[in-house]
Amino acid sequence: MPRTRQAVPSRDPEDAILVRSLGLELPPDQRLDAHAHPWGQLVLATDGVLAVETERGGWVVPPRRAVWIGAGFLHSVRATGRVRMRTLYLRPDLAEPLQRACCVVPVSPLLRELALEVLRRGMLRDDEPAEARLAAVVVDQLRATEEVPLRVDLPSDVRARRVADAVRSDLARRLPLADLVRGSGASVRTVERLFVAQTGLTFRAWSSVRATRALEPSRRANR
């Protein structure tokens, strides 16, 4: 009696995707309202500075850093200036070894190039051996990084510090820098230069995170 061959159910092509990618150009002050993803998410800015906010705090993401956002973690994103945002989404089983919450991590040259390569390809699939190996390297790089503490430095120059203190004294207001420098003893251009040199951020980027109340006196400010 001949055997009947049972049909093997075909796999949905979407199920083979390990990593998705997305690139966005965000204008100044563009905000992506609070949302969550079923996949883990790595967000980096190749140009400009992002501010990522969650119910647990806020993170500043300049070009040499990235923020890891665990699956299902509610977050919003805001561009502090013109930003080129690059995002990788990792399938839940691939992201399993990684932290489930939200944290900022340094972006090594290798991790940056890996992210850009995934963006160039668009996605990585588990039925393509070379792509599966590439996805594994991305995870290895993320596992090897250490979380960057949540802190934004204060400028040490007394003139720029006066401006910073004025911002910190009233977090609800959004005065332009031209108003804030009055009485500081410095021009707008000088204060902008001091913020970049002493905090690593433009004044616009630095002040955009004041709502997170994450600004703490740093060792640099106390020298």
Backbone as a chain_set.jsonl record, in Angstrom:
{"seq": "MPRTRQAVPSRDPEDAILVRSLGLELPPDQRLDAHAHPWGQLVLATDGVLAVETERGGWVVPPRRAVWIGAGFLHSVRATGRVRMRTLYLRPDLAEPLQRACCVVPVSPLLRELALEVLRRGMLRDDEPAEARLAAVVVDQLRATEEVPLRVDLPSDVRARRVADAVRSDLARRLPLADLVRGSGASVRTVERLFVAQTGLTFRAWSSVRATRALEPSRRANR", "coords": {"N": [[0.846, -1.172, 0.0], [0.772, 2.118, -0.977], [2.538, 4.838, 0.505], [1.26, 7.887, 1.723], [2.427, 11.051, 1.074], [2.997, 13.597, 3.32], [2.396, 17.03, 3.123], [4.837, 19.471, 3.748], [4.463, 22.242, 5.733], [4.917, 25.451, 4.37], [7.344, 27.945, 5.158], [6.773, 31.155, 6.456], [8.152, 33.838, 4.753], [8.762, 36.152, 6.192], [9.372, 35.241, 8.693], [11.996, 34.522, 8.645], [13.561, 36.693, 8.99], [16.108, 38.239, 10.739], [17.234, 40.677, 11.533], [16.037, 43.913, 11.118], [16.184, 47.11, 9.442], [16.295, 50.728, 9.562], [16.418, 53.978, 8.259], [16.339, 57.403, 8.958], [15.853, 60.871, 8.258], [15.778, 63.511, 10.335], [14.252, 66.624, 10.996], [15.151, 69.643, 12.861], [13.971, 69.557, 16.225], [12.05, 67.677, 15.661], [9.774, 65.221, 16.74], [9.251, 61.903, 17.759], [6.548, 60.427, 18.902], [5.65, 58.776, 22.029], [6.111, 55.299, 21.942], [6.306, 51.744, 21.338], [8.168, 48.758, 20.478], [7.891, 45.393, 19.238], [10.286, 44.122, 18.857], [13.739, 44.188, 19.922], [15.641, 47.226, 19.921], [18.162, 49.17, 18.405], [19.35, 52.368, 18.459], [20.983, 54.904, 16.75], [22.704, 57.975, 16.03], [24.08, 59.126, 13.169], [24.734, 61.632, 12.414], [24.298, 64.638, 14.211], [22.329, 65.006, 17.27], [20.389, 62.955, 19.344], [17.62, 62.864, 21.612], [16.399, 60.623, 23.85], [13.578, 59.586, 25.55], [12.068, 58.023, 28.364], [9.777, 56.509, 30.695], [11.415, 56.052, 32.803], [13.538, 57.747, 32.676], [15.88, 59.913, 30.876], [17.918, 59.99, 27.915], [20.839, 61.137, 26.275], [21.93, 61.029, 22.973], [24.616, 61.295, 21.288], [26.722, 61.282, 18.254], [28.752, 59.298, 18.816], [27.608, 57.478, 20.438], [24.994, 55.108, 21.218], [21.598, 54.123, 21.74], [20.174, 51.447, 23.409], [17.123, 49.838, 23.259], [14.946, 47.877, 24.882], [12.688, 45.206, 23.883], [9.263, 46.068, 23.683], [9.496, 48.27, 25.317], [8.424, 51.358, 26.301], [8.955, 54.425, 24.67], [10.059, 57.722, 23.615], [11.333, 59.802, 20.984], [13.442, 62.537, 20.229], [14.711, 64.944, 17.998], [17.466, 67.001, 18.486], [18.593, 68.771, 16.824], [19.249, 68.986, 13.334], [19.117, 65.688, 12.334], [20.521, 62.561, 11.451], [19.159, 59.635, 11.763], [19.711, 56.266, 12.585], [18.556, 52.987, 12.721], [18.458, 49.727, 14.115], [16.543, 46.787, 14.278], [16.166, 44.04, 16.307], [15.307, 40.656, 16.173], [13.21, 39.05, 18.611], [14.264, 36.546, 19.709], [16.921, 36.711, 18.946], [17.726, 38.964, 20.286], [17.599, 38.156, 22.874], [19.873, 37.638, 24.648], [20.528, 40.188, 25.425], [20.156, 43.253, 27.316], [16.976, 43.984, 28.773], [15.847, 46.417, 29.292], [16.383, 49.918, 28.936], [19.24, 51.601, 27.746], [22.263, 53.529, 27.347], [24.919, 53.013, 25.108], [28.411, 52.883, 24.193], [29.557, 53.481, 20.846], [31.537, 51.567, 19.043], [34.073, 51.728, 16.43], [33.783, 49.376, 14.895], [31.169, 48.464, 15.539], [29.684, 50.594, 14.569], [30.245, 50.435, 11.805], [29.178, 47.93, 11.286], [26.454, 48.433, 11.76], [25.92, 50.276, 9.713], [26.383, 48.65, 7.518], [24.332, 46.754, 7.748], [22.186, 48.464, 7.348], [22.689, 49.169, 4.719], [22.18, 46.718, 3.47], [19.565, 46.347, 4.213], [18.145, 44.299, 5.576], [18.757, 41.358, 7.633], [18.875, 37.836, 7.279], [17.992, 34.606, 8.61], [18.21, 32.402, 6.979], [20.226, 32.824, 5.298], [23.438, 32.094, 5.441], [25.763, 33.803, 5.675], [24.599, 36.225, 6.395], [23.354, 35.531, 8.775], [25.598, 35.067, 10.351], [26.644, 37.629, 10.427], [24.633, 38.964, 11.851], [24.971, 37.71, 14.305], [27.452, 38.717, 15.051], [26.813, 41.399, 15.453], [25.225, 41.184, 17.761], [27.159, 40.127, 19.509], [28.917, 42.32, 19.671], [27.295, 44.191, 20.937], [26.868, 42.924, 23.372], [29.389, 43.099, 24.393], [29.786, 45.708, 25.048], [29.759, 48.378, 27.476], [27.394, 49.892, 29.625], [26.732, 53.365, 29.351], [26.926, 55.863, 31.799], [24.073, 57.79, 32.847], [24.368, 60.997, 32.36], [24.914, 64.46, 31.928], [27.427, 66.68, 31.264], [28.297, 69.728, 32.999], [29.278, 72.993, 31.925], [32.561, 74.316, 32.625], [33.589, 76.864, 32.459], [33.022, 80.067, 33.817], [31.269, 81.887, 32.629], [29.76, 80.432, 30.726], [28.726, 78.674, 32.543], [26.988, 80.272, 34.031], [24.942, 80.605, 32.165], [24.127, 77.938, 31.889], [23.206, 77.442, 34.492], [21.056, 79.18, 34.551], [19.327, 77.946, 32.782], [18.864, 75.528, 34.128], [17.596, 76.42, 36.39], [15.014, 76.942, 35.754], [13.281, 74.781, 34.377], [11.018, 74.628, 32.845], [10.854, 76.693, 31.066], [11.729, 78.024, 27.805], [13.876, 79.802, 26.888], [15.525, 81.746, 24.382], [18.999, 81.48, 23.42], [20.183, 83.969, 23.035], [18.849, 85.6, 24.855], [19.56, 84.389, 27.255], [22.307, 84.791, 27.511], [22.651, 87.381, 28.341], [24.133, 89.381, 30.714], [25.906, 87.419, 31.349], [28.462, 87.9, 30.564], [29.548, 87.068, 28.202], [29.44, 86.506, 24.638], [26.898, 85.246, 22.354], [28.119, 83.578, 20.438], [30.524, 82.932, 21.731], [29.616, 81.524, 24.02], [28.343, 79.352, 22.782], [30.583, 78.115, 21.643], [31.994, 77.437, 23.967], [30.267, 75.574, 25.214], [30.354, 73.403, 23.417], [33.09, 72.765, 23.574], [33.424, 72.112, 26.308], [31.38, 70.449, 27.192], [30.89, 68.669, 25.191], [28.65, 68.838, 23.673], [26.436, 70.78, 21.609], [24.961, 73.936, 22.603], [22.203, 73.903, 22.078], [21.676, 71.139, 21.888], [22.458, 70.333, 24.446], [20.689, 71.796, 26.127], [18.296, 70.707, 25.37], [17.803, 68.419, 26.786], [17.061, 69.147, 29.292], [14.561, 68.727, 30.365], [14.608, 66.154, 31.247], [15.775, 66.275, 33.65], [18.329, 65.399, 34.182], [20.777, 66.513, 34.578], [23.82, 66.774, 36.16], [26.26, 67.999, 38.471], [29.566, 67.745, 37.319], [32.839, 66.185, 37.533], [34.511, 67.621, 35.935], [33.37, 70.15, 35.971], [33.918, 70.986, 38.51], [36.567, 71.437, 38.733]], "CA": [[0.0, 0.0, 0.0], [1.666, 3.274, -1.078], [2.441, 5.844, 1.559], [0.895, 9.241, 1.3], [3.416, 12.021, 1.543], [2.385, 14.777, 3.908], [3.003, 18.287, 2.705], [5.496, 20.242, 4.801], [4.0, 23.62, 5.626], [5.955, 26.393, 3.973], [7.661, 28.95, 6.163], [6.528, 32.538, 6.073], [9.445, 34.499, 4.535], [8.999, 37.148, 7.232], [9.9, 34.583, 9.887], [13.439, 34.327, 8.497], [14.267, 37.959, 9.208], [16.767, 38.381, 12.044], [17.46, 42.096, 11.816], [15.511, 44.908, 10.185], [16.865, 48.391, 9.598], [15.546, 51.918, 9.164], [17.163, 55.226, 8.283], [15.469, 58.574, 8.886], [16.412, 62.205, 8.371], [14.854, 64.25, 11.19], [14.523, 68.061, 11.114], [15.26, 70.092, 14.255], [12.808, 69.482, 17.117], [11.113, 66.608, 15.276], [9.544, 64.298, 17.846], [8.525, 60.657, 17.536], [5.813, 60.267, 20.149], [5.869, 57.539, 22.79], [5.711, 54.074, 21.262], [7.117, 50.569, 21.696], [8.335, 47.798, 19.394], [7.993, 44.011, 19.719], [11.677, 43.703, 18.719], [14.73, 45.071, 20.519], [15.971, 48.308, 18.992], [19.384, 49.937, 18.596], [19.177, 53.659, 17.793], [22.169, 55.741, 16.758], [22.682, 59.138, 15.156], [25.356, 59.279, 12.473], [24.943, 63.078, 12.452], [23.351, 65.272, 15.112], [22.144, 64.452, 18.614], [19.029, 62.547, 19.687], [17.229, 62.734, 23.017], [15.438, 59.534, 24.013], [12.946, 59.71, 26.861], [11.198, 56.948, 28.808], [9.225, 56.803, 32.026], [12.47, 55.866, 33.791], [14.593, 58.737, 32.542], [16.196, 60.38, 29.539], [19.26, 59.711, 27.439], [21.34, 61.914, 25.152], [22.609, 60.108, 22.064], [25.449, 61.929, 20.262], [27.168, 60.316, 17.237], [29.606, 58.198, 19.275], [26.837, 56.627, 21.344], [23.724, 54.582, 20.72], [20.726, 53.709, 22.832], [19.526, 50.157, 23.251], [15.771, 49.875, 23.813], [14.434, 46.514, 24.92], [11.38, 44.958, 23.277], [8.11, 46.457, 24.463], [9.843, 49.373, 26.211], [7.817, 52.588, 25.801], [9.944, 55.492, 24.559], [9.877, 58.746, 22.594], [12.61, 60.261, 20.43], [13.392, 63.906, 19.748], [15.925, 65.448, 17.373], [17.84, 68.289, 19.061], [18.961, 69.578, 15.667], [19.038, 68.11, 12.178], [19.688, 64.394, 12.733], [20.415, 61.353, 10.625], [18.936, 58.535, 12.71], [19.847, 54.923, 12.031], [17.975, 52.061, 13.686], [18.408, 48.278, 13.868], [15.551, 46.06, 15.073], [16.614, 42.659, 16.461], [14.242, 39.702, 16.479], [13.249, 38.76, 20.052], [15.171, 35.464, 20.108], [18.284, 37.187, 18.742], [18.0, 39.972, 21.318], [17.416, 37.556, 24.197], [21.009, 37.799, 25.566], [20.769, 41.594, 25.708], [19.368, 43.876, 28.36], [15.568, 44.166, 28.403], [15.419, 47.793, 29.543], [16.906, 50.945, 28.041], [20.528, 52.099, 28.206], [23.137, 54.102, 26.329], [26.168, 52.259, 24.959], [29.34, 53.501, 23.25], [29.572, 52.883, 19.513], [32.888, 51.339, 18.554], [34.13, 51.801, 14.968], [33.255, 48.146, 14.302], [29.715, 48.447, 15.681], [29.16, 51.597, 13.638], [30.316, 49.899, 10.436], [28.201, 46.843, 11.203], [25.125, 49.029, 11.637], [25.795, 50.855, 8.381], [26.299, 47.542, 6.556], [22.967, 46.22, 7.821], [21.329, 49.446, 6.694], [22.902, 49.047, 3.279], [21.5, 45.502, 3.033], [18.139, 46.463, 4.495], [17.784, 43.314, 6.598], [19.552, 40.139, 7.714], [17.984, 36.68, 7.367], [18.637, 33.42, 9.183], [18.403, 31.383, 5.945], [21.432, 33.21, 4.564], [24.491, 31.872, 6.438], [26.622, 34.97, 5.874], [23.822, 37.235, 7.096], [23.164, 35.048, 10.145], [26.856, 35.307, 11.066], [26.737, 39.072, 10.635], [23.707, 39.289, 12.954], [25.583, 37.232, 15.542], [28.52, 39.649, 15.401], [26.151, 42.579, 15.999], [24.861, 40.868, 19.146], [28.4, 40.016, 20.278], [29.418, 43.666, 19.908], [26.434, 44.824, 21.935], [27.111, 42.268, 24.663], [30.724, 43.465, 24.867], [29.823, 47.12, 25.427], [29.326, 48.713, 28.826], [26.43, 50.98, 29.673], [27.254, 54.696, 29.652], [26.088, 56.481, 32.838], [23.187, 58.885, 32.452], [24.828, 62.263, 32.912], [25.337, 65.475, 30.98], [28.357, 67.561, 31.967], [28.104, 71.172, 33.059], [30.496, 73.692, 31.513], [33.364, 74.803, 33.745], [33.786, 78.302, 32.31], [32.037, 80.747, 34.656], [30.268, 82.551, 31.796], [28.85, 79.398, 30.227], [28.052, 78.085, 33.707], [25.859, 81.14, 34.357], [23.876, 80.271, 31.225], [23.631, 76.611, 32.255], [22.436, 77.555, 35.731], [19.793, 79.831, 34.223], [18.47, 76.912, 32.181], [18.519, 74.54, 35.139], [16.763, 77.018, 37.429], [13.615, 76.978, 35.308], [13.25, 73.779, 33.32], [9.801, 74.716, 32.036], [10.959, 77.769, 30.089], [12.599, 77.773, 26.67], [14.4, 81.085, 26.448], [16.599, 81.645, 23.386], [20.336, 81.715, 23.969], [20.455, 85.412, 23.012], [18.347, 86.148, 26.115], [20.252, 83.782, 28.388], [23.688, 85.268, 27.664], [22.668, 88.722, 28.926], [24.65, 89.374, 32.076], [26.864, 86.323, 31.549], [29.804, 88.368, 30.253], [30.027, 86.443, 26.971], [28.543, 86.594, 23.486], [26.256, 83.987, 21.949], [29.108, 82.727, 19.762], [31.473, 82.416, 22.729], [28.936, 80.513, 24.834], [28.166, 78.159, 21.957], [31.89, 77.461, 21.539], [32.333, 76.863, 25.275], [29.461, 74.379, 25.456], [30.898, 72.306, 22.615], [34.413, 72.394, 24.076], [33.445, 71.65, 27.695], [30.362, 69.412, 27.455], [30.803, 67.754, 24.064], [27.36, 69.048, 23.017], [26.057, 72.157, 21.34], [24.021, 74.436, 23.614], [20.865, 73.43, 21.718], [21.569, 69.731, 22.271], [22.559, 70.253, 25.915], [19.492, 72.319, 26.772], [17.116, 69.92, 24.99], [17.578, 67.334, 27.738], [16.794, 69.678, 30.637], [13.3, 68.176, 30.874], [14.864, 64.851, 31.873], [16.355, 66.555, 34.972], [19.453, 64.484, 34.3], [22.017, 67.25, 34.628], [24.464, 66.684, 37.465], [27.61, 68.572, 38.465], [30.577, 66.755, 36.959], [34.186, 66.445, 38.034], [35.084, 68.666, 35.107], [32.831, 71.445, 36.372], [34.41, 71.339, 39.824], [38.016, 71.632, 38.746]], "C": [[0.906, 1.256, 0.0], [1.429, 4.264, 0.061], [2.039, 7.204, 0.97], [1.889, 10.222, 1.921], [2.704, 13.259, 2.058], [3.138, 16.037, 3.493], [3.597, 19.007, 3.909], [5.048, 21.694, 4.672], [5.155, 24.574, 5.315], [6.125, 27.462, 5.053], [7.362, 30.342, 5.626], [7.887, 33.226, 5.908], [9.779, 35.538, 5.606], [9.637, 36.54, 8.472], [11.41, 34.413, 9.836], [14.24, 35.589, 8.816], [14.809, 38.021, 10.643], [16.878, 39.837, 12.47], [16.817, 42.93, 10.715], [16.27, 46.216, 10.407], [15.993, 49.53, 9.08], [16.454, 53.125, 9.265], [16.212, 56.393, 8.097], [16.303, 59.847, 8.959], [15.399, 63.04, 9.161], [15.226, 65.725, 11.232], [14.619, 68.463, 12.574], [13.925, 70.06, 14.979], [11.752, 68.477, 16.673], [10.995, 65.615, 16.425], [8.783, 63.073, 17.358], [7.856, 60.32, 18.86], [6.001, 58.888, 20.761], [5.287, 56.329, 22.063], [6.626, 52.946, 21.728], [7.166, 49.63, 20.495], [8.391, 46.381, 19.975], [9.412, 43.452, 19.609], [12.58, 44.67, 19.489], [15.228, 46.055, 19.476], [17.271, 48.987, 19.386], [19.261, 51.218, 17.781], [20.488, 54.439, 17.884], [21.989, 56.903, 15.781], [24.044, 59.24, 14.49], [25.723, 60.758, 12.347], [23.888, 63.677, 13.373], [23.218, 64.524, 16.423], [20.669, 64.155, 18.844], [18.833, 62.595, 21.197], [16.143, 61.675, 23.088], [14.889, 59.584, 25.424], [12.03, 58.517, 27.127], [10.639, 57.34, 30.172], [10.278, 56.666, 33.11], [13.574, 56.904, 33.694], [14.817, 59.117, 31.097], [17.644, 60.126, 29.193], [19.602, 60.634, 26.286], [22.162, 60.978, 24.281], [23.366, 60.897, 21.002], [26.013, 60.867, 19.316], [28.023, 59.158, 17.735], [28.908, 57.291, 20.291], [25.594, 56.113, 20.63], [22.881, 54.221, 21.927], [20.095, 52.371, 22.47], [18.187, 50.212, 23.97], [15.193, 48.471, 23.738], [13.038, 46.4, 24.309], [10.261, 45.365, 24.218], [8.33, 47.638, 25.383], [9.34, 50.681, 25.608], [8.845, 53.722, 25.808], [9.511, 56.517, 23.514], [11.258, 59.237, 22.178], [12.44, 61.689, 19.931], [14.735, 64.288, 19.158], [16.245, 66.818, 17.968], [18.303, 69.264, 17.993], [18.622, 68.736, 14.455], [19.806, 66.813, 12.426], [19.495, 63.348, 11.644], [20.339, 60.165, 11.588], [19.008, 57.204, 11.987], [19.417, 53.918, 13.095], [18.081, 50.625, 13.194], [17.37, 47.676, 14.804], [15.964, 44.59, 15.11], [15.46, 41.761, 16.881], [14.348, 39.25, 17.939], [14.202, 37.647, 20.457], [16.628, 35.867, 19.931], [18.685, 38.156, 19.849], [17.943, 39.409, 22.725], [18.615, 37.755, 25.129], [21.224, 39.234, 26.022], [19.817, 42.115, 26.774], [17.941, 44.151, 27.88], [15.1, 45.602, 28.566], [16.029, 48.729, 28.505], [18.23, 51.445, 28.6], [21.296, 52.684, 27.027], [24.444, 53.326, 26.315], [27.086, 53.009, 24.005], [29.306, 52.759, 21.918], [31.02, 52.774, 19.056], [32.897, 51.503, 17.027], [33.549, 50.557, 14.299], [31.739, 48.108, 14.383], [29.074, 49.448, 14.724], [29.135, 51.048, 12.209], [29.343, 48.737, 10.238], [26.792, 47.398, 10.991], [24.916, 49.592, 10.237], [25.696, 49.775, 7.313], [24.912, 46.917, 6.559], [21.996, 47.177, 7.14], [21.483, 49.378, 5.179], [22.168, 47.835, 2.715], [19.989, 45.578, 3.23], [17.667, 45.532, 5.586], [18.773, 42.165, 6.577], [18.615, 38.969, 7.967], [18.734, 35.466, 7.92], [18.822, 32.297, 8.167], [19.525, 31.752, 4.983], [22.595, 33.125, 5.54], [25.363, 33.099, 6.713], [25.887, 36.053, 6.662], [23.567, 36.819, 8.54], [24.428, 35.272, 10.97], [27.024, 36.795, 11.369], [25.837, 39.517, 11.785], [24.3, 38.864, 14.292], [26.7, 38.165, 16.005], [27.936, 40.935, 15.991], [25.808, 42.344, 17.469], [26.106, 40.767, 20.018], [28.963, 41.393, 20.621], [28.599, 44.381, 20.979], [26.646, 44.215, 23.318], [28.44, 42.715, 25.259], [30.807, 44.91, 25.337], [29.33, 47.305, 26.856], [28.394, 49.912, 28.781], [27.11, 52.287, 30.041], [26.353, 55.343, 30.696], [25.26, 57.634, 32.279], [23.66, 60.163, 33.132], [25.203, 63.187, 31.77], [26.215, 66.462, 31.735], [27.892, 69.006, 31.959], [29.389, 71.858, 32.599], [31.235, 74.253, 32.721], [33.612, 76.31, 33.656], [32.659, 79.045, 33.024], [30.944, 81.404, 33.831], [29.249, 81.543, 31.247], [28.083, 78.754, 31.37], [26.856, 78.94, 34.135], [24.662, 80.836, 33.455], [23.268, 78.916, 31.581], [22.769, 76.664, 33.509], [21.08, 78.217, 35.486], [18.814, 78.836, 33.605], [17.971, 75.958, 33.254], [17.584, 75.096, 36.211], [15.289, 77.062, 37.053], [13.477, 76.058, 34.111], [12.039, 73.908, 32.411], [9.913, 75.768, 30.934], [11.922, 77.405, 28.973], [13.076, 79.109, 26.104], [15.483, 80.875, 25.389], [17.938, 81.997, 24.014], [20.667, 83.205, 24.009], [19.947, 86.089, 24.286], [19.16, 85.649, 27.302], [21.66, 84.338, 28.592], [23.758, 86.662, 28.267], [23.104, 88.656, 30.388], [25.661, 88.274, 32.336], [28.292, 86.77, 31.305], [30.376, 87.765, 28.99], [28.985, 86.606, 25.873], [27.907, 85.241, 23.205], [27.271, 83.051, 21.326], [30.092, 82.119, 20.765], [30.849, 81.319, 23.573], [28.726, 79.231, 24.033], [29.475, 77.379, 21.841], [32.273, 76.781, 22.851], [31.54, 75.594, 25.561], [30.001, 73.186, 24.667], [32.214, 71.821, 23.197], [34.362, 71.714, 25.44], [32.38, 70.615, 28.044], [30.281, 68.382, 26.346], [29.507, 67.887, 23.274], [27.188, 70.516, 22.672], [25.104, 72.621, 22.439], [22.617, 73.916, 23.335], [20.66, 71.982, 22.156], [21.573, 69.584, 23.793], [21.25, 70.664, 26.572], [18.257, 71.483, 26.459], [16.807, 68.81, 25.982], [17.27, 67.841, 29.144], [15.52, 69.093, 31.224], [13.492, 66.824, 31.532], [15.381, 65.013, 33.3], [17.561, 65.66, 35.247], [20.784, 65.207, 34.416], [22.577, 67.239, 36.039], [25.814, 67.37, 37.4], [28.64, 67.49, 38.189], [31.908, 67.11, 37.575], [34.821, 67.591, 37.253], [34.624, 70.038, 35.583], [33.433, 71.92, 37.692], [35.913, 71.58, 39.873], [38.367, 73.101, 38.847]], "O": [[1.724, 1.416, 0.906], [0.305, 4.489, 0.508], [2.443, 7.581, -0.13], [2.142, 10.21, 3.126], [1.919, 13.888, 1.348], [4.368, 16.081, 3.518], [2.955, 19.139, 4.951], [5.23, 22.309, 3.622], [6.222, 24.503, 5.923], [5.181, 27.824, 5.755], [7.667, 30.655, 4.476], [8.697, 33.201, 6.834], [10.953, 35.776, 5.893], [10.349, 37.218, 9.213], [12.043, 34.184, 10.867], [15.467, 35.542, 8.901], [14.067, 37.876, 11.615], [16.642, 40.178, 13.629], [17.03, 42.681, 9.528], [16.917, 46.4, 11.437], [15.084, 49.326, 8.276], [17.18, 53.281, 10.246], [15.377, 56.384, 7.193], [17.329, 59.893, 9.638], [14.279, 63.251, 8.696], [16.386, 66.059, 11.475], [14.209, 67.699, 13.447], [12.894, 70.47, 14.445], [10.667, 68.43, 17.253], [12.0, 65.216, 17.014], [7.794, 63.191, 16.634], [8.529, 59.967, 19.829], [6.453, 57.954, 20.098], [4.135, 56.336, 21.63], [7.606, 53.184, 22.434], [6.315, 49.696, 19.608], [8.886, 46.19, 21.086], [9.713, 42.417, 20.204], [12.226, 45.832, 19.686], [15.236, 45.752, 18.283], [17.47, 49.339, 20.549], [19.088, 51.171, 16.563], [21.037, 54.612, 18.972], [21.215, 56.815, 14.828], [25.055, 59.419, 15.169], [26.896, 61.095, 12.189], [22.723, 63.28, 13.331], [23.908, 63.533, 16.66], [19.807, 64.992, 18.574], [19.775, 62.39, 21.961], [15.092, 61.809, 22.462], [15.653, 59.622, 26.389], [11.311, 58.058, 26.238], [10.995, 58.381, 30.725], [10.06, 57.118, 34.234], [14.46, 56.94, 34.548], [14.068, 58.717, 30.206], [18.5, 60.056, 30.075], [18.768, 60.889, 25.418], [22.992, 60.221, 24.785], [22.826, 61.148, 19.925], [25.808, 59.675, 19.543], [28.013, 58.101, 17.104], [29.542, 56.446, 20.922], [25.201, 56.623, 19.581], [23.41, 54.035, 23.023], [19.557, 52.189, 21.378], [18.115, 50.584, 25.141], [14.977, 47.94, 22.649], [12.302, 47.384, 24.232], [10.296, 45.05, 25.408], [7.44, 47.982, 26.16], [9.777, 51.073, 24.526], [9.52, 53.955, 26.811], [8.7, 56.219, 22.638], [12.228, 59.104, 22.925], [11.44, 62.023, 19.297], [15.78, 63.996, 19.739], [15.392, 67.706, 17.96], [18.393, 70.465, 18.248], [17.777, 67.846, 14.548], [21.007, 66.84, 12.696], [18.444, 63.268, 11.008], [21.351, 59.752, 12.155], [18.435, 57.037, 10.91], [19.864, 53.991, 14.239], [17.831, 50.333, 12.025], [17.323, 48.016, 15.986], [16.098, 43.96, 14.061], [14.729, 42.066, 17.823], [15.454, 39.085, 18.452], [14.896, 37.785, 21.465], [17.487, 35.414, 20.688], [19.832, 38.168, 20.294], [18.218, 40.131, 23.683], [18.407, 38.022, 26.312], [22.027, 39.475, 26.924], [18.804, 41.489, 27.085], [17.727, 44.507, 26.721], [14.056, 45.972, 28.028], [16.171, 48.368, 27.337], [18.338, 51.69, 29.802], [21.017, 52.377, 25.868], [25.01, 53.019, 27.364], [26.61, 53.699, 23.104], [29.055, 51.555, 21.873], [31.65, 53.777, 18.722], [31.843, 51.426, 16.395], [32.897, 50.658, 13.26], [31.08, 47.758, 13.404], [28.03, 49.165, 14.136], [28.139, 51.178, 11.498], [28.76, 48.577, 9.166], [26.035, 46.902, 10.155], [23.854, 49.405, 9.642], [25.004, 49.956, 6.311], [24.374, 46.588, 5.502], [21.085, 46.743, 6.434], [20.504, 49.516, 4.445], [21.602, 47.899, 1.623], [19.228, 44.946, 2.497], [16.872, 45.928, 6.438], [19.538, 42.009, 5.625], [17.678, 39.073, 8.759], [19.94, 35.319, 7.725], [19.522, 31.327, 8.457], [19.744, 31.075, 3.979], [22.734, 34.0, 6.394], [25.666, 33.396, 7.869], [26.486, 36.723, 7.503], [23.563, 37.665, 9.435], [24.349, 35.625, 12.147], [27.493, 37.168, 12.445], [26.233, 40.352, 12.599], [24.155, 39.566, 15.293], [26.877, 38.381, 17.203], [28.503, 41.498, 16.928], [26.066, 43.197, 18.319], [26.114, 41.264, 21.144], [29.435, 41.61, 21.737], [29.148, 45.089, 21.822], [26.607, 44.926, 24.322], [28.61, 42.714, 26.478], [31.795, 45.3, 25.959], [28.575, 46.483, 27.375], [28.589, 50.835, 27.99], [27.961, 52.324, 30.931], [25.136, 55.376, 30.513], [25.683, 58.349, 31.371], [23.395, 60.392, 34.312], [25.747, 62.745, 30.758], [25.787, 67.023, 32.743], [27.193, 69.451, 31.049], [30.481, 71.351, 32.857], [30.616, 74.622, 33.72], [33.823, 76.961, 34.68], [31.487, 78.705, 32.864], [29.799, 81.477, 34.279], [28.041, 81.773, 31.296], [26.937, 78.338, 31.203], [25.829, 78.405, 34.552], [23.519, 80.81, 33.911], [22.048, 78.758, 31.577], [21.728, 76.011, 33.582], [20.084, 77.87, 36.121], [17.615, 78.884, 33.878], [16.788, 75.617, 33.285], [16.865, 74.34, 36.864], [14.421, 77.199, 37.915], [13.548, 76.503, 32.965], [12.033, 73.351, 31.313], [9.147, 75.736, 29.971], [12.82, 76.583, 29.159], [12.723, 79.491, 24.988], [16.271, 79.935, 25.486], [18.003, 82.717, 25.01], [21.358, 83.657, 24.921], [20.554, 87.054, 24.751], [19.417, 86.397, 28.244], [22.158, 84.358, 29.717], [24.839, 87.09, 28.672], [22.499, 87.948, 31.193], [26.221, 88.198, 33.43], [29.234, 86.126, 31.766], [31.566, 87.924, 28.718], [27.803, 86.816, 26.145], [28.326, 84.22, 23.749], [27.294, 81.862, 21.641], [30.45, 80.946, 20.664], [31.48, 80.29, 23.817], [28.915, 78.135, 24.562], [29.487, 76.151, 21.927], [32.815, 75.676, 22.845], [32.091, 74.633, 26.1], [30.093, 72.08, 25.2], [32.442, 70.616, 23.306], [35.171, 70.827, 25.711], [32.47, 69.968, 29.087], [29.672, 67.328, 26.528], [29.28, 67.144, 22.319], [27.723, 71.391, 23.352], [24.504, 71.797, 23.13], [21.911, 73.527, 24.265], [19.623, 71.631, 22.717], [20.795, 68.814, 24.356], [20.752, 69.976, 27.463], [17.273, 71.538, 27.196], [15.683, 68.31, 26.025], [17.222, 67.052, 30.087], [15.399, 68.97, 32.443], [12.635, 66.383, 32.297], [15.43, 64.053, 34.069], [17.788, 65.223, 36.375], [21.831, 64.563, 34.356], [21.908, 67.639, 36.991], [26.464, 67.326, 36.355], [28.575, 66.415, 38.785], [32.087, 68.216, 38.085], [35.555, 68.413, 37.801], [35.41, 70.985, 35.595], [33.459, 73.12, 37.967], [36.465, 71.889, 40.929], [39.547, 73.453, 38.871]]}, "num_chains": 1, "name": "protein.A"}
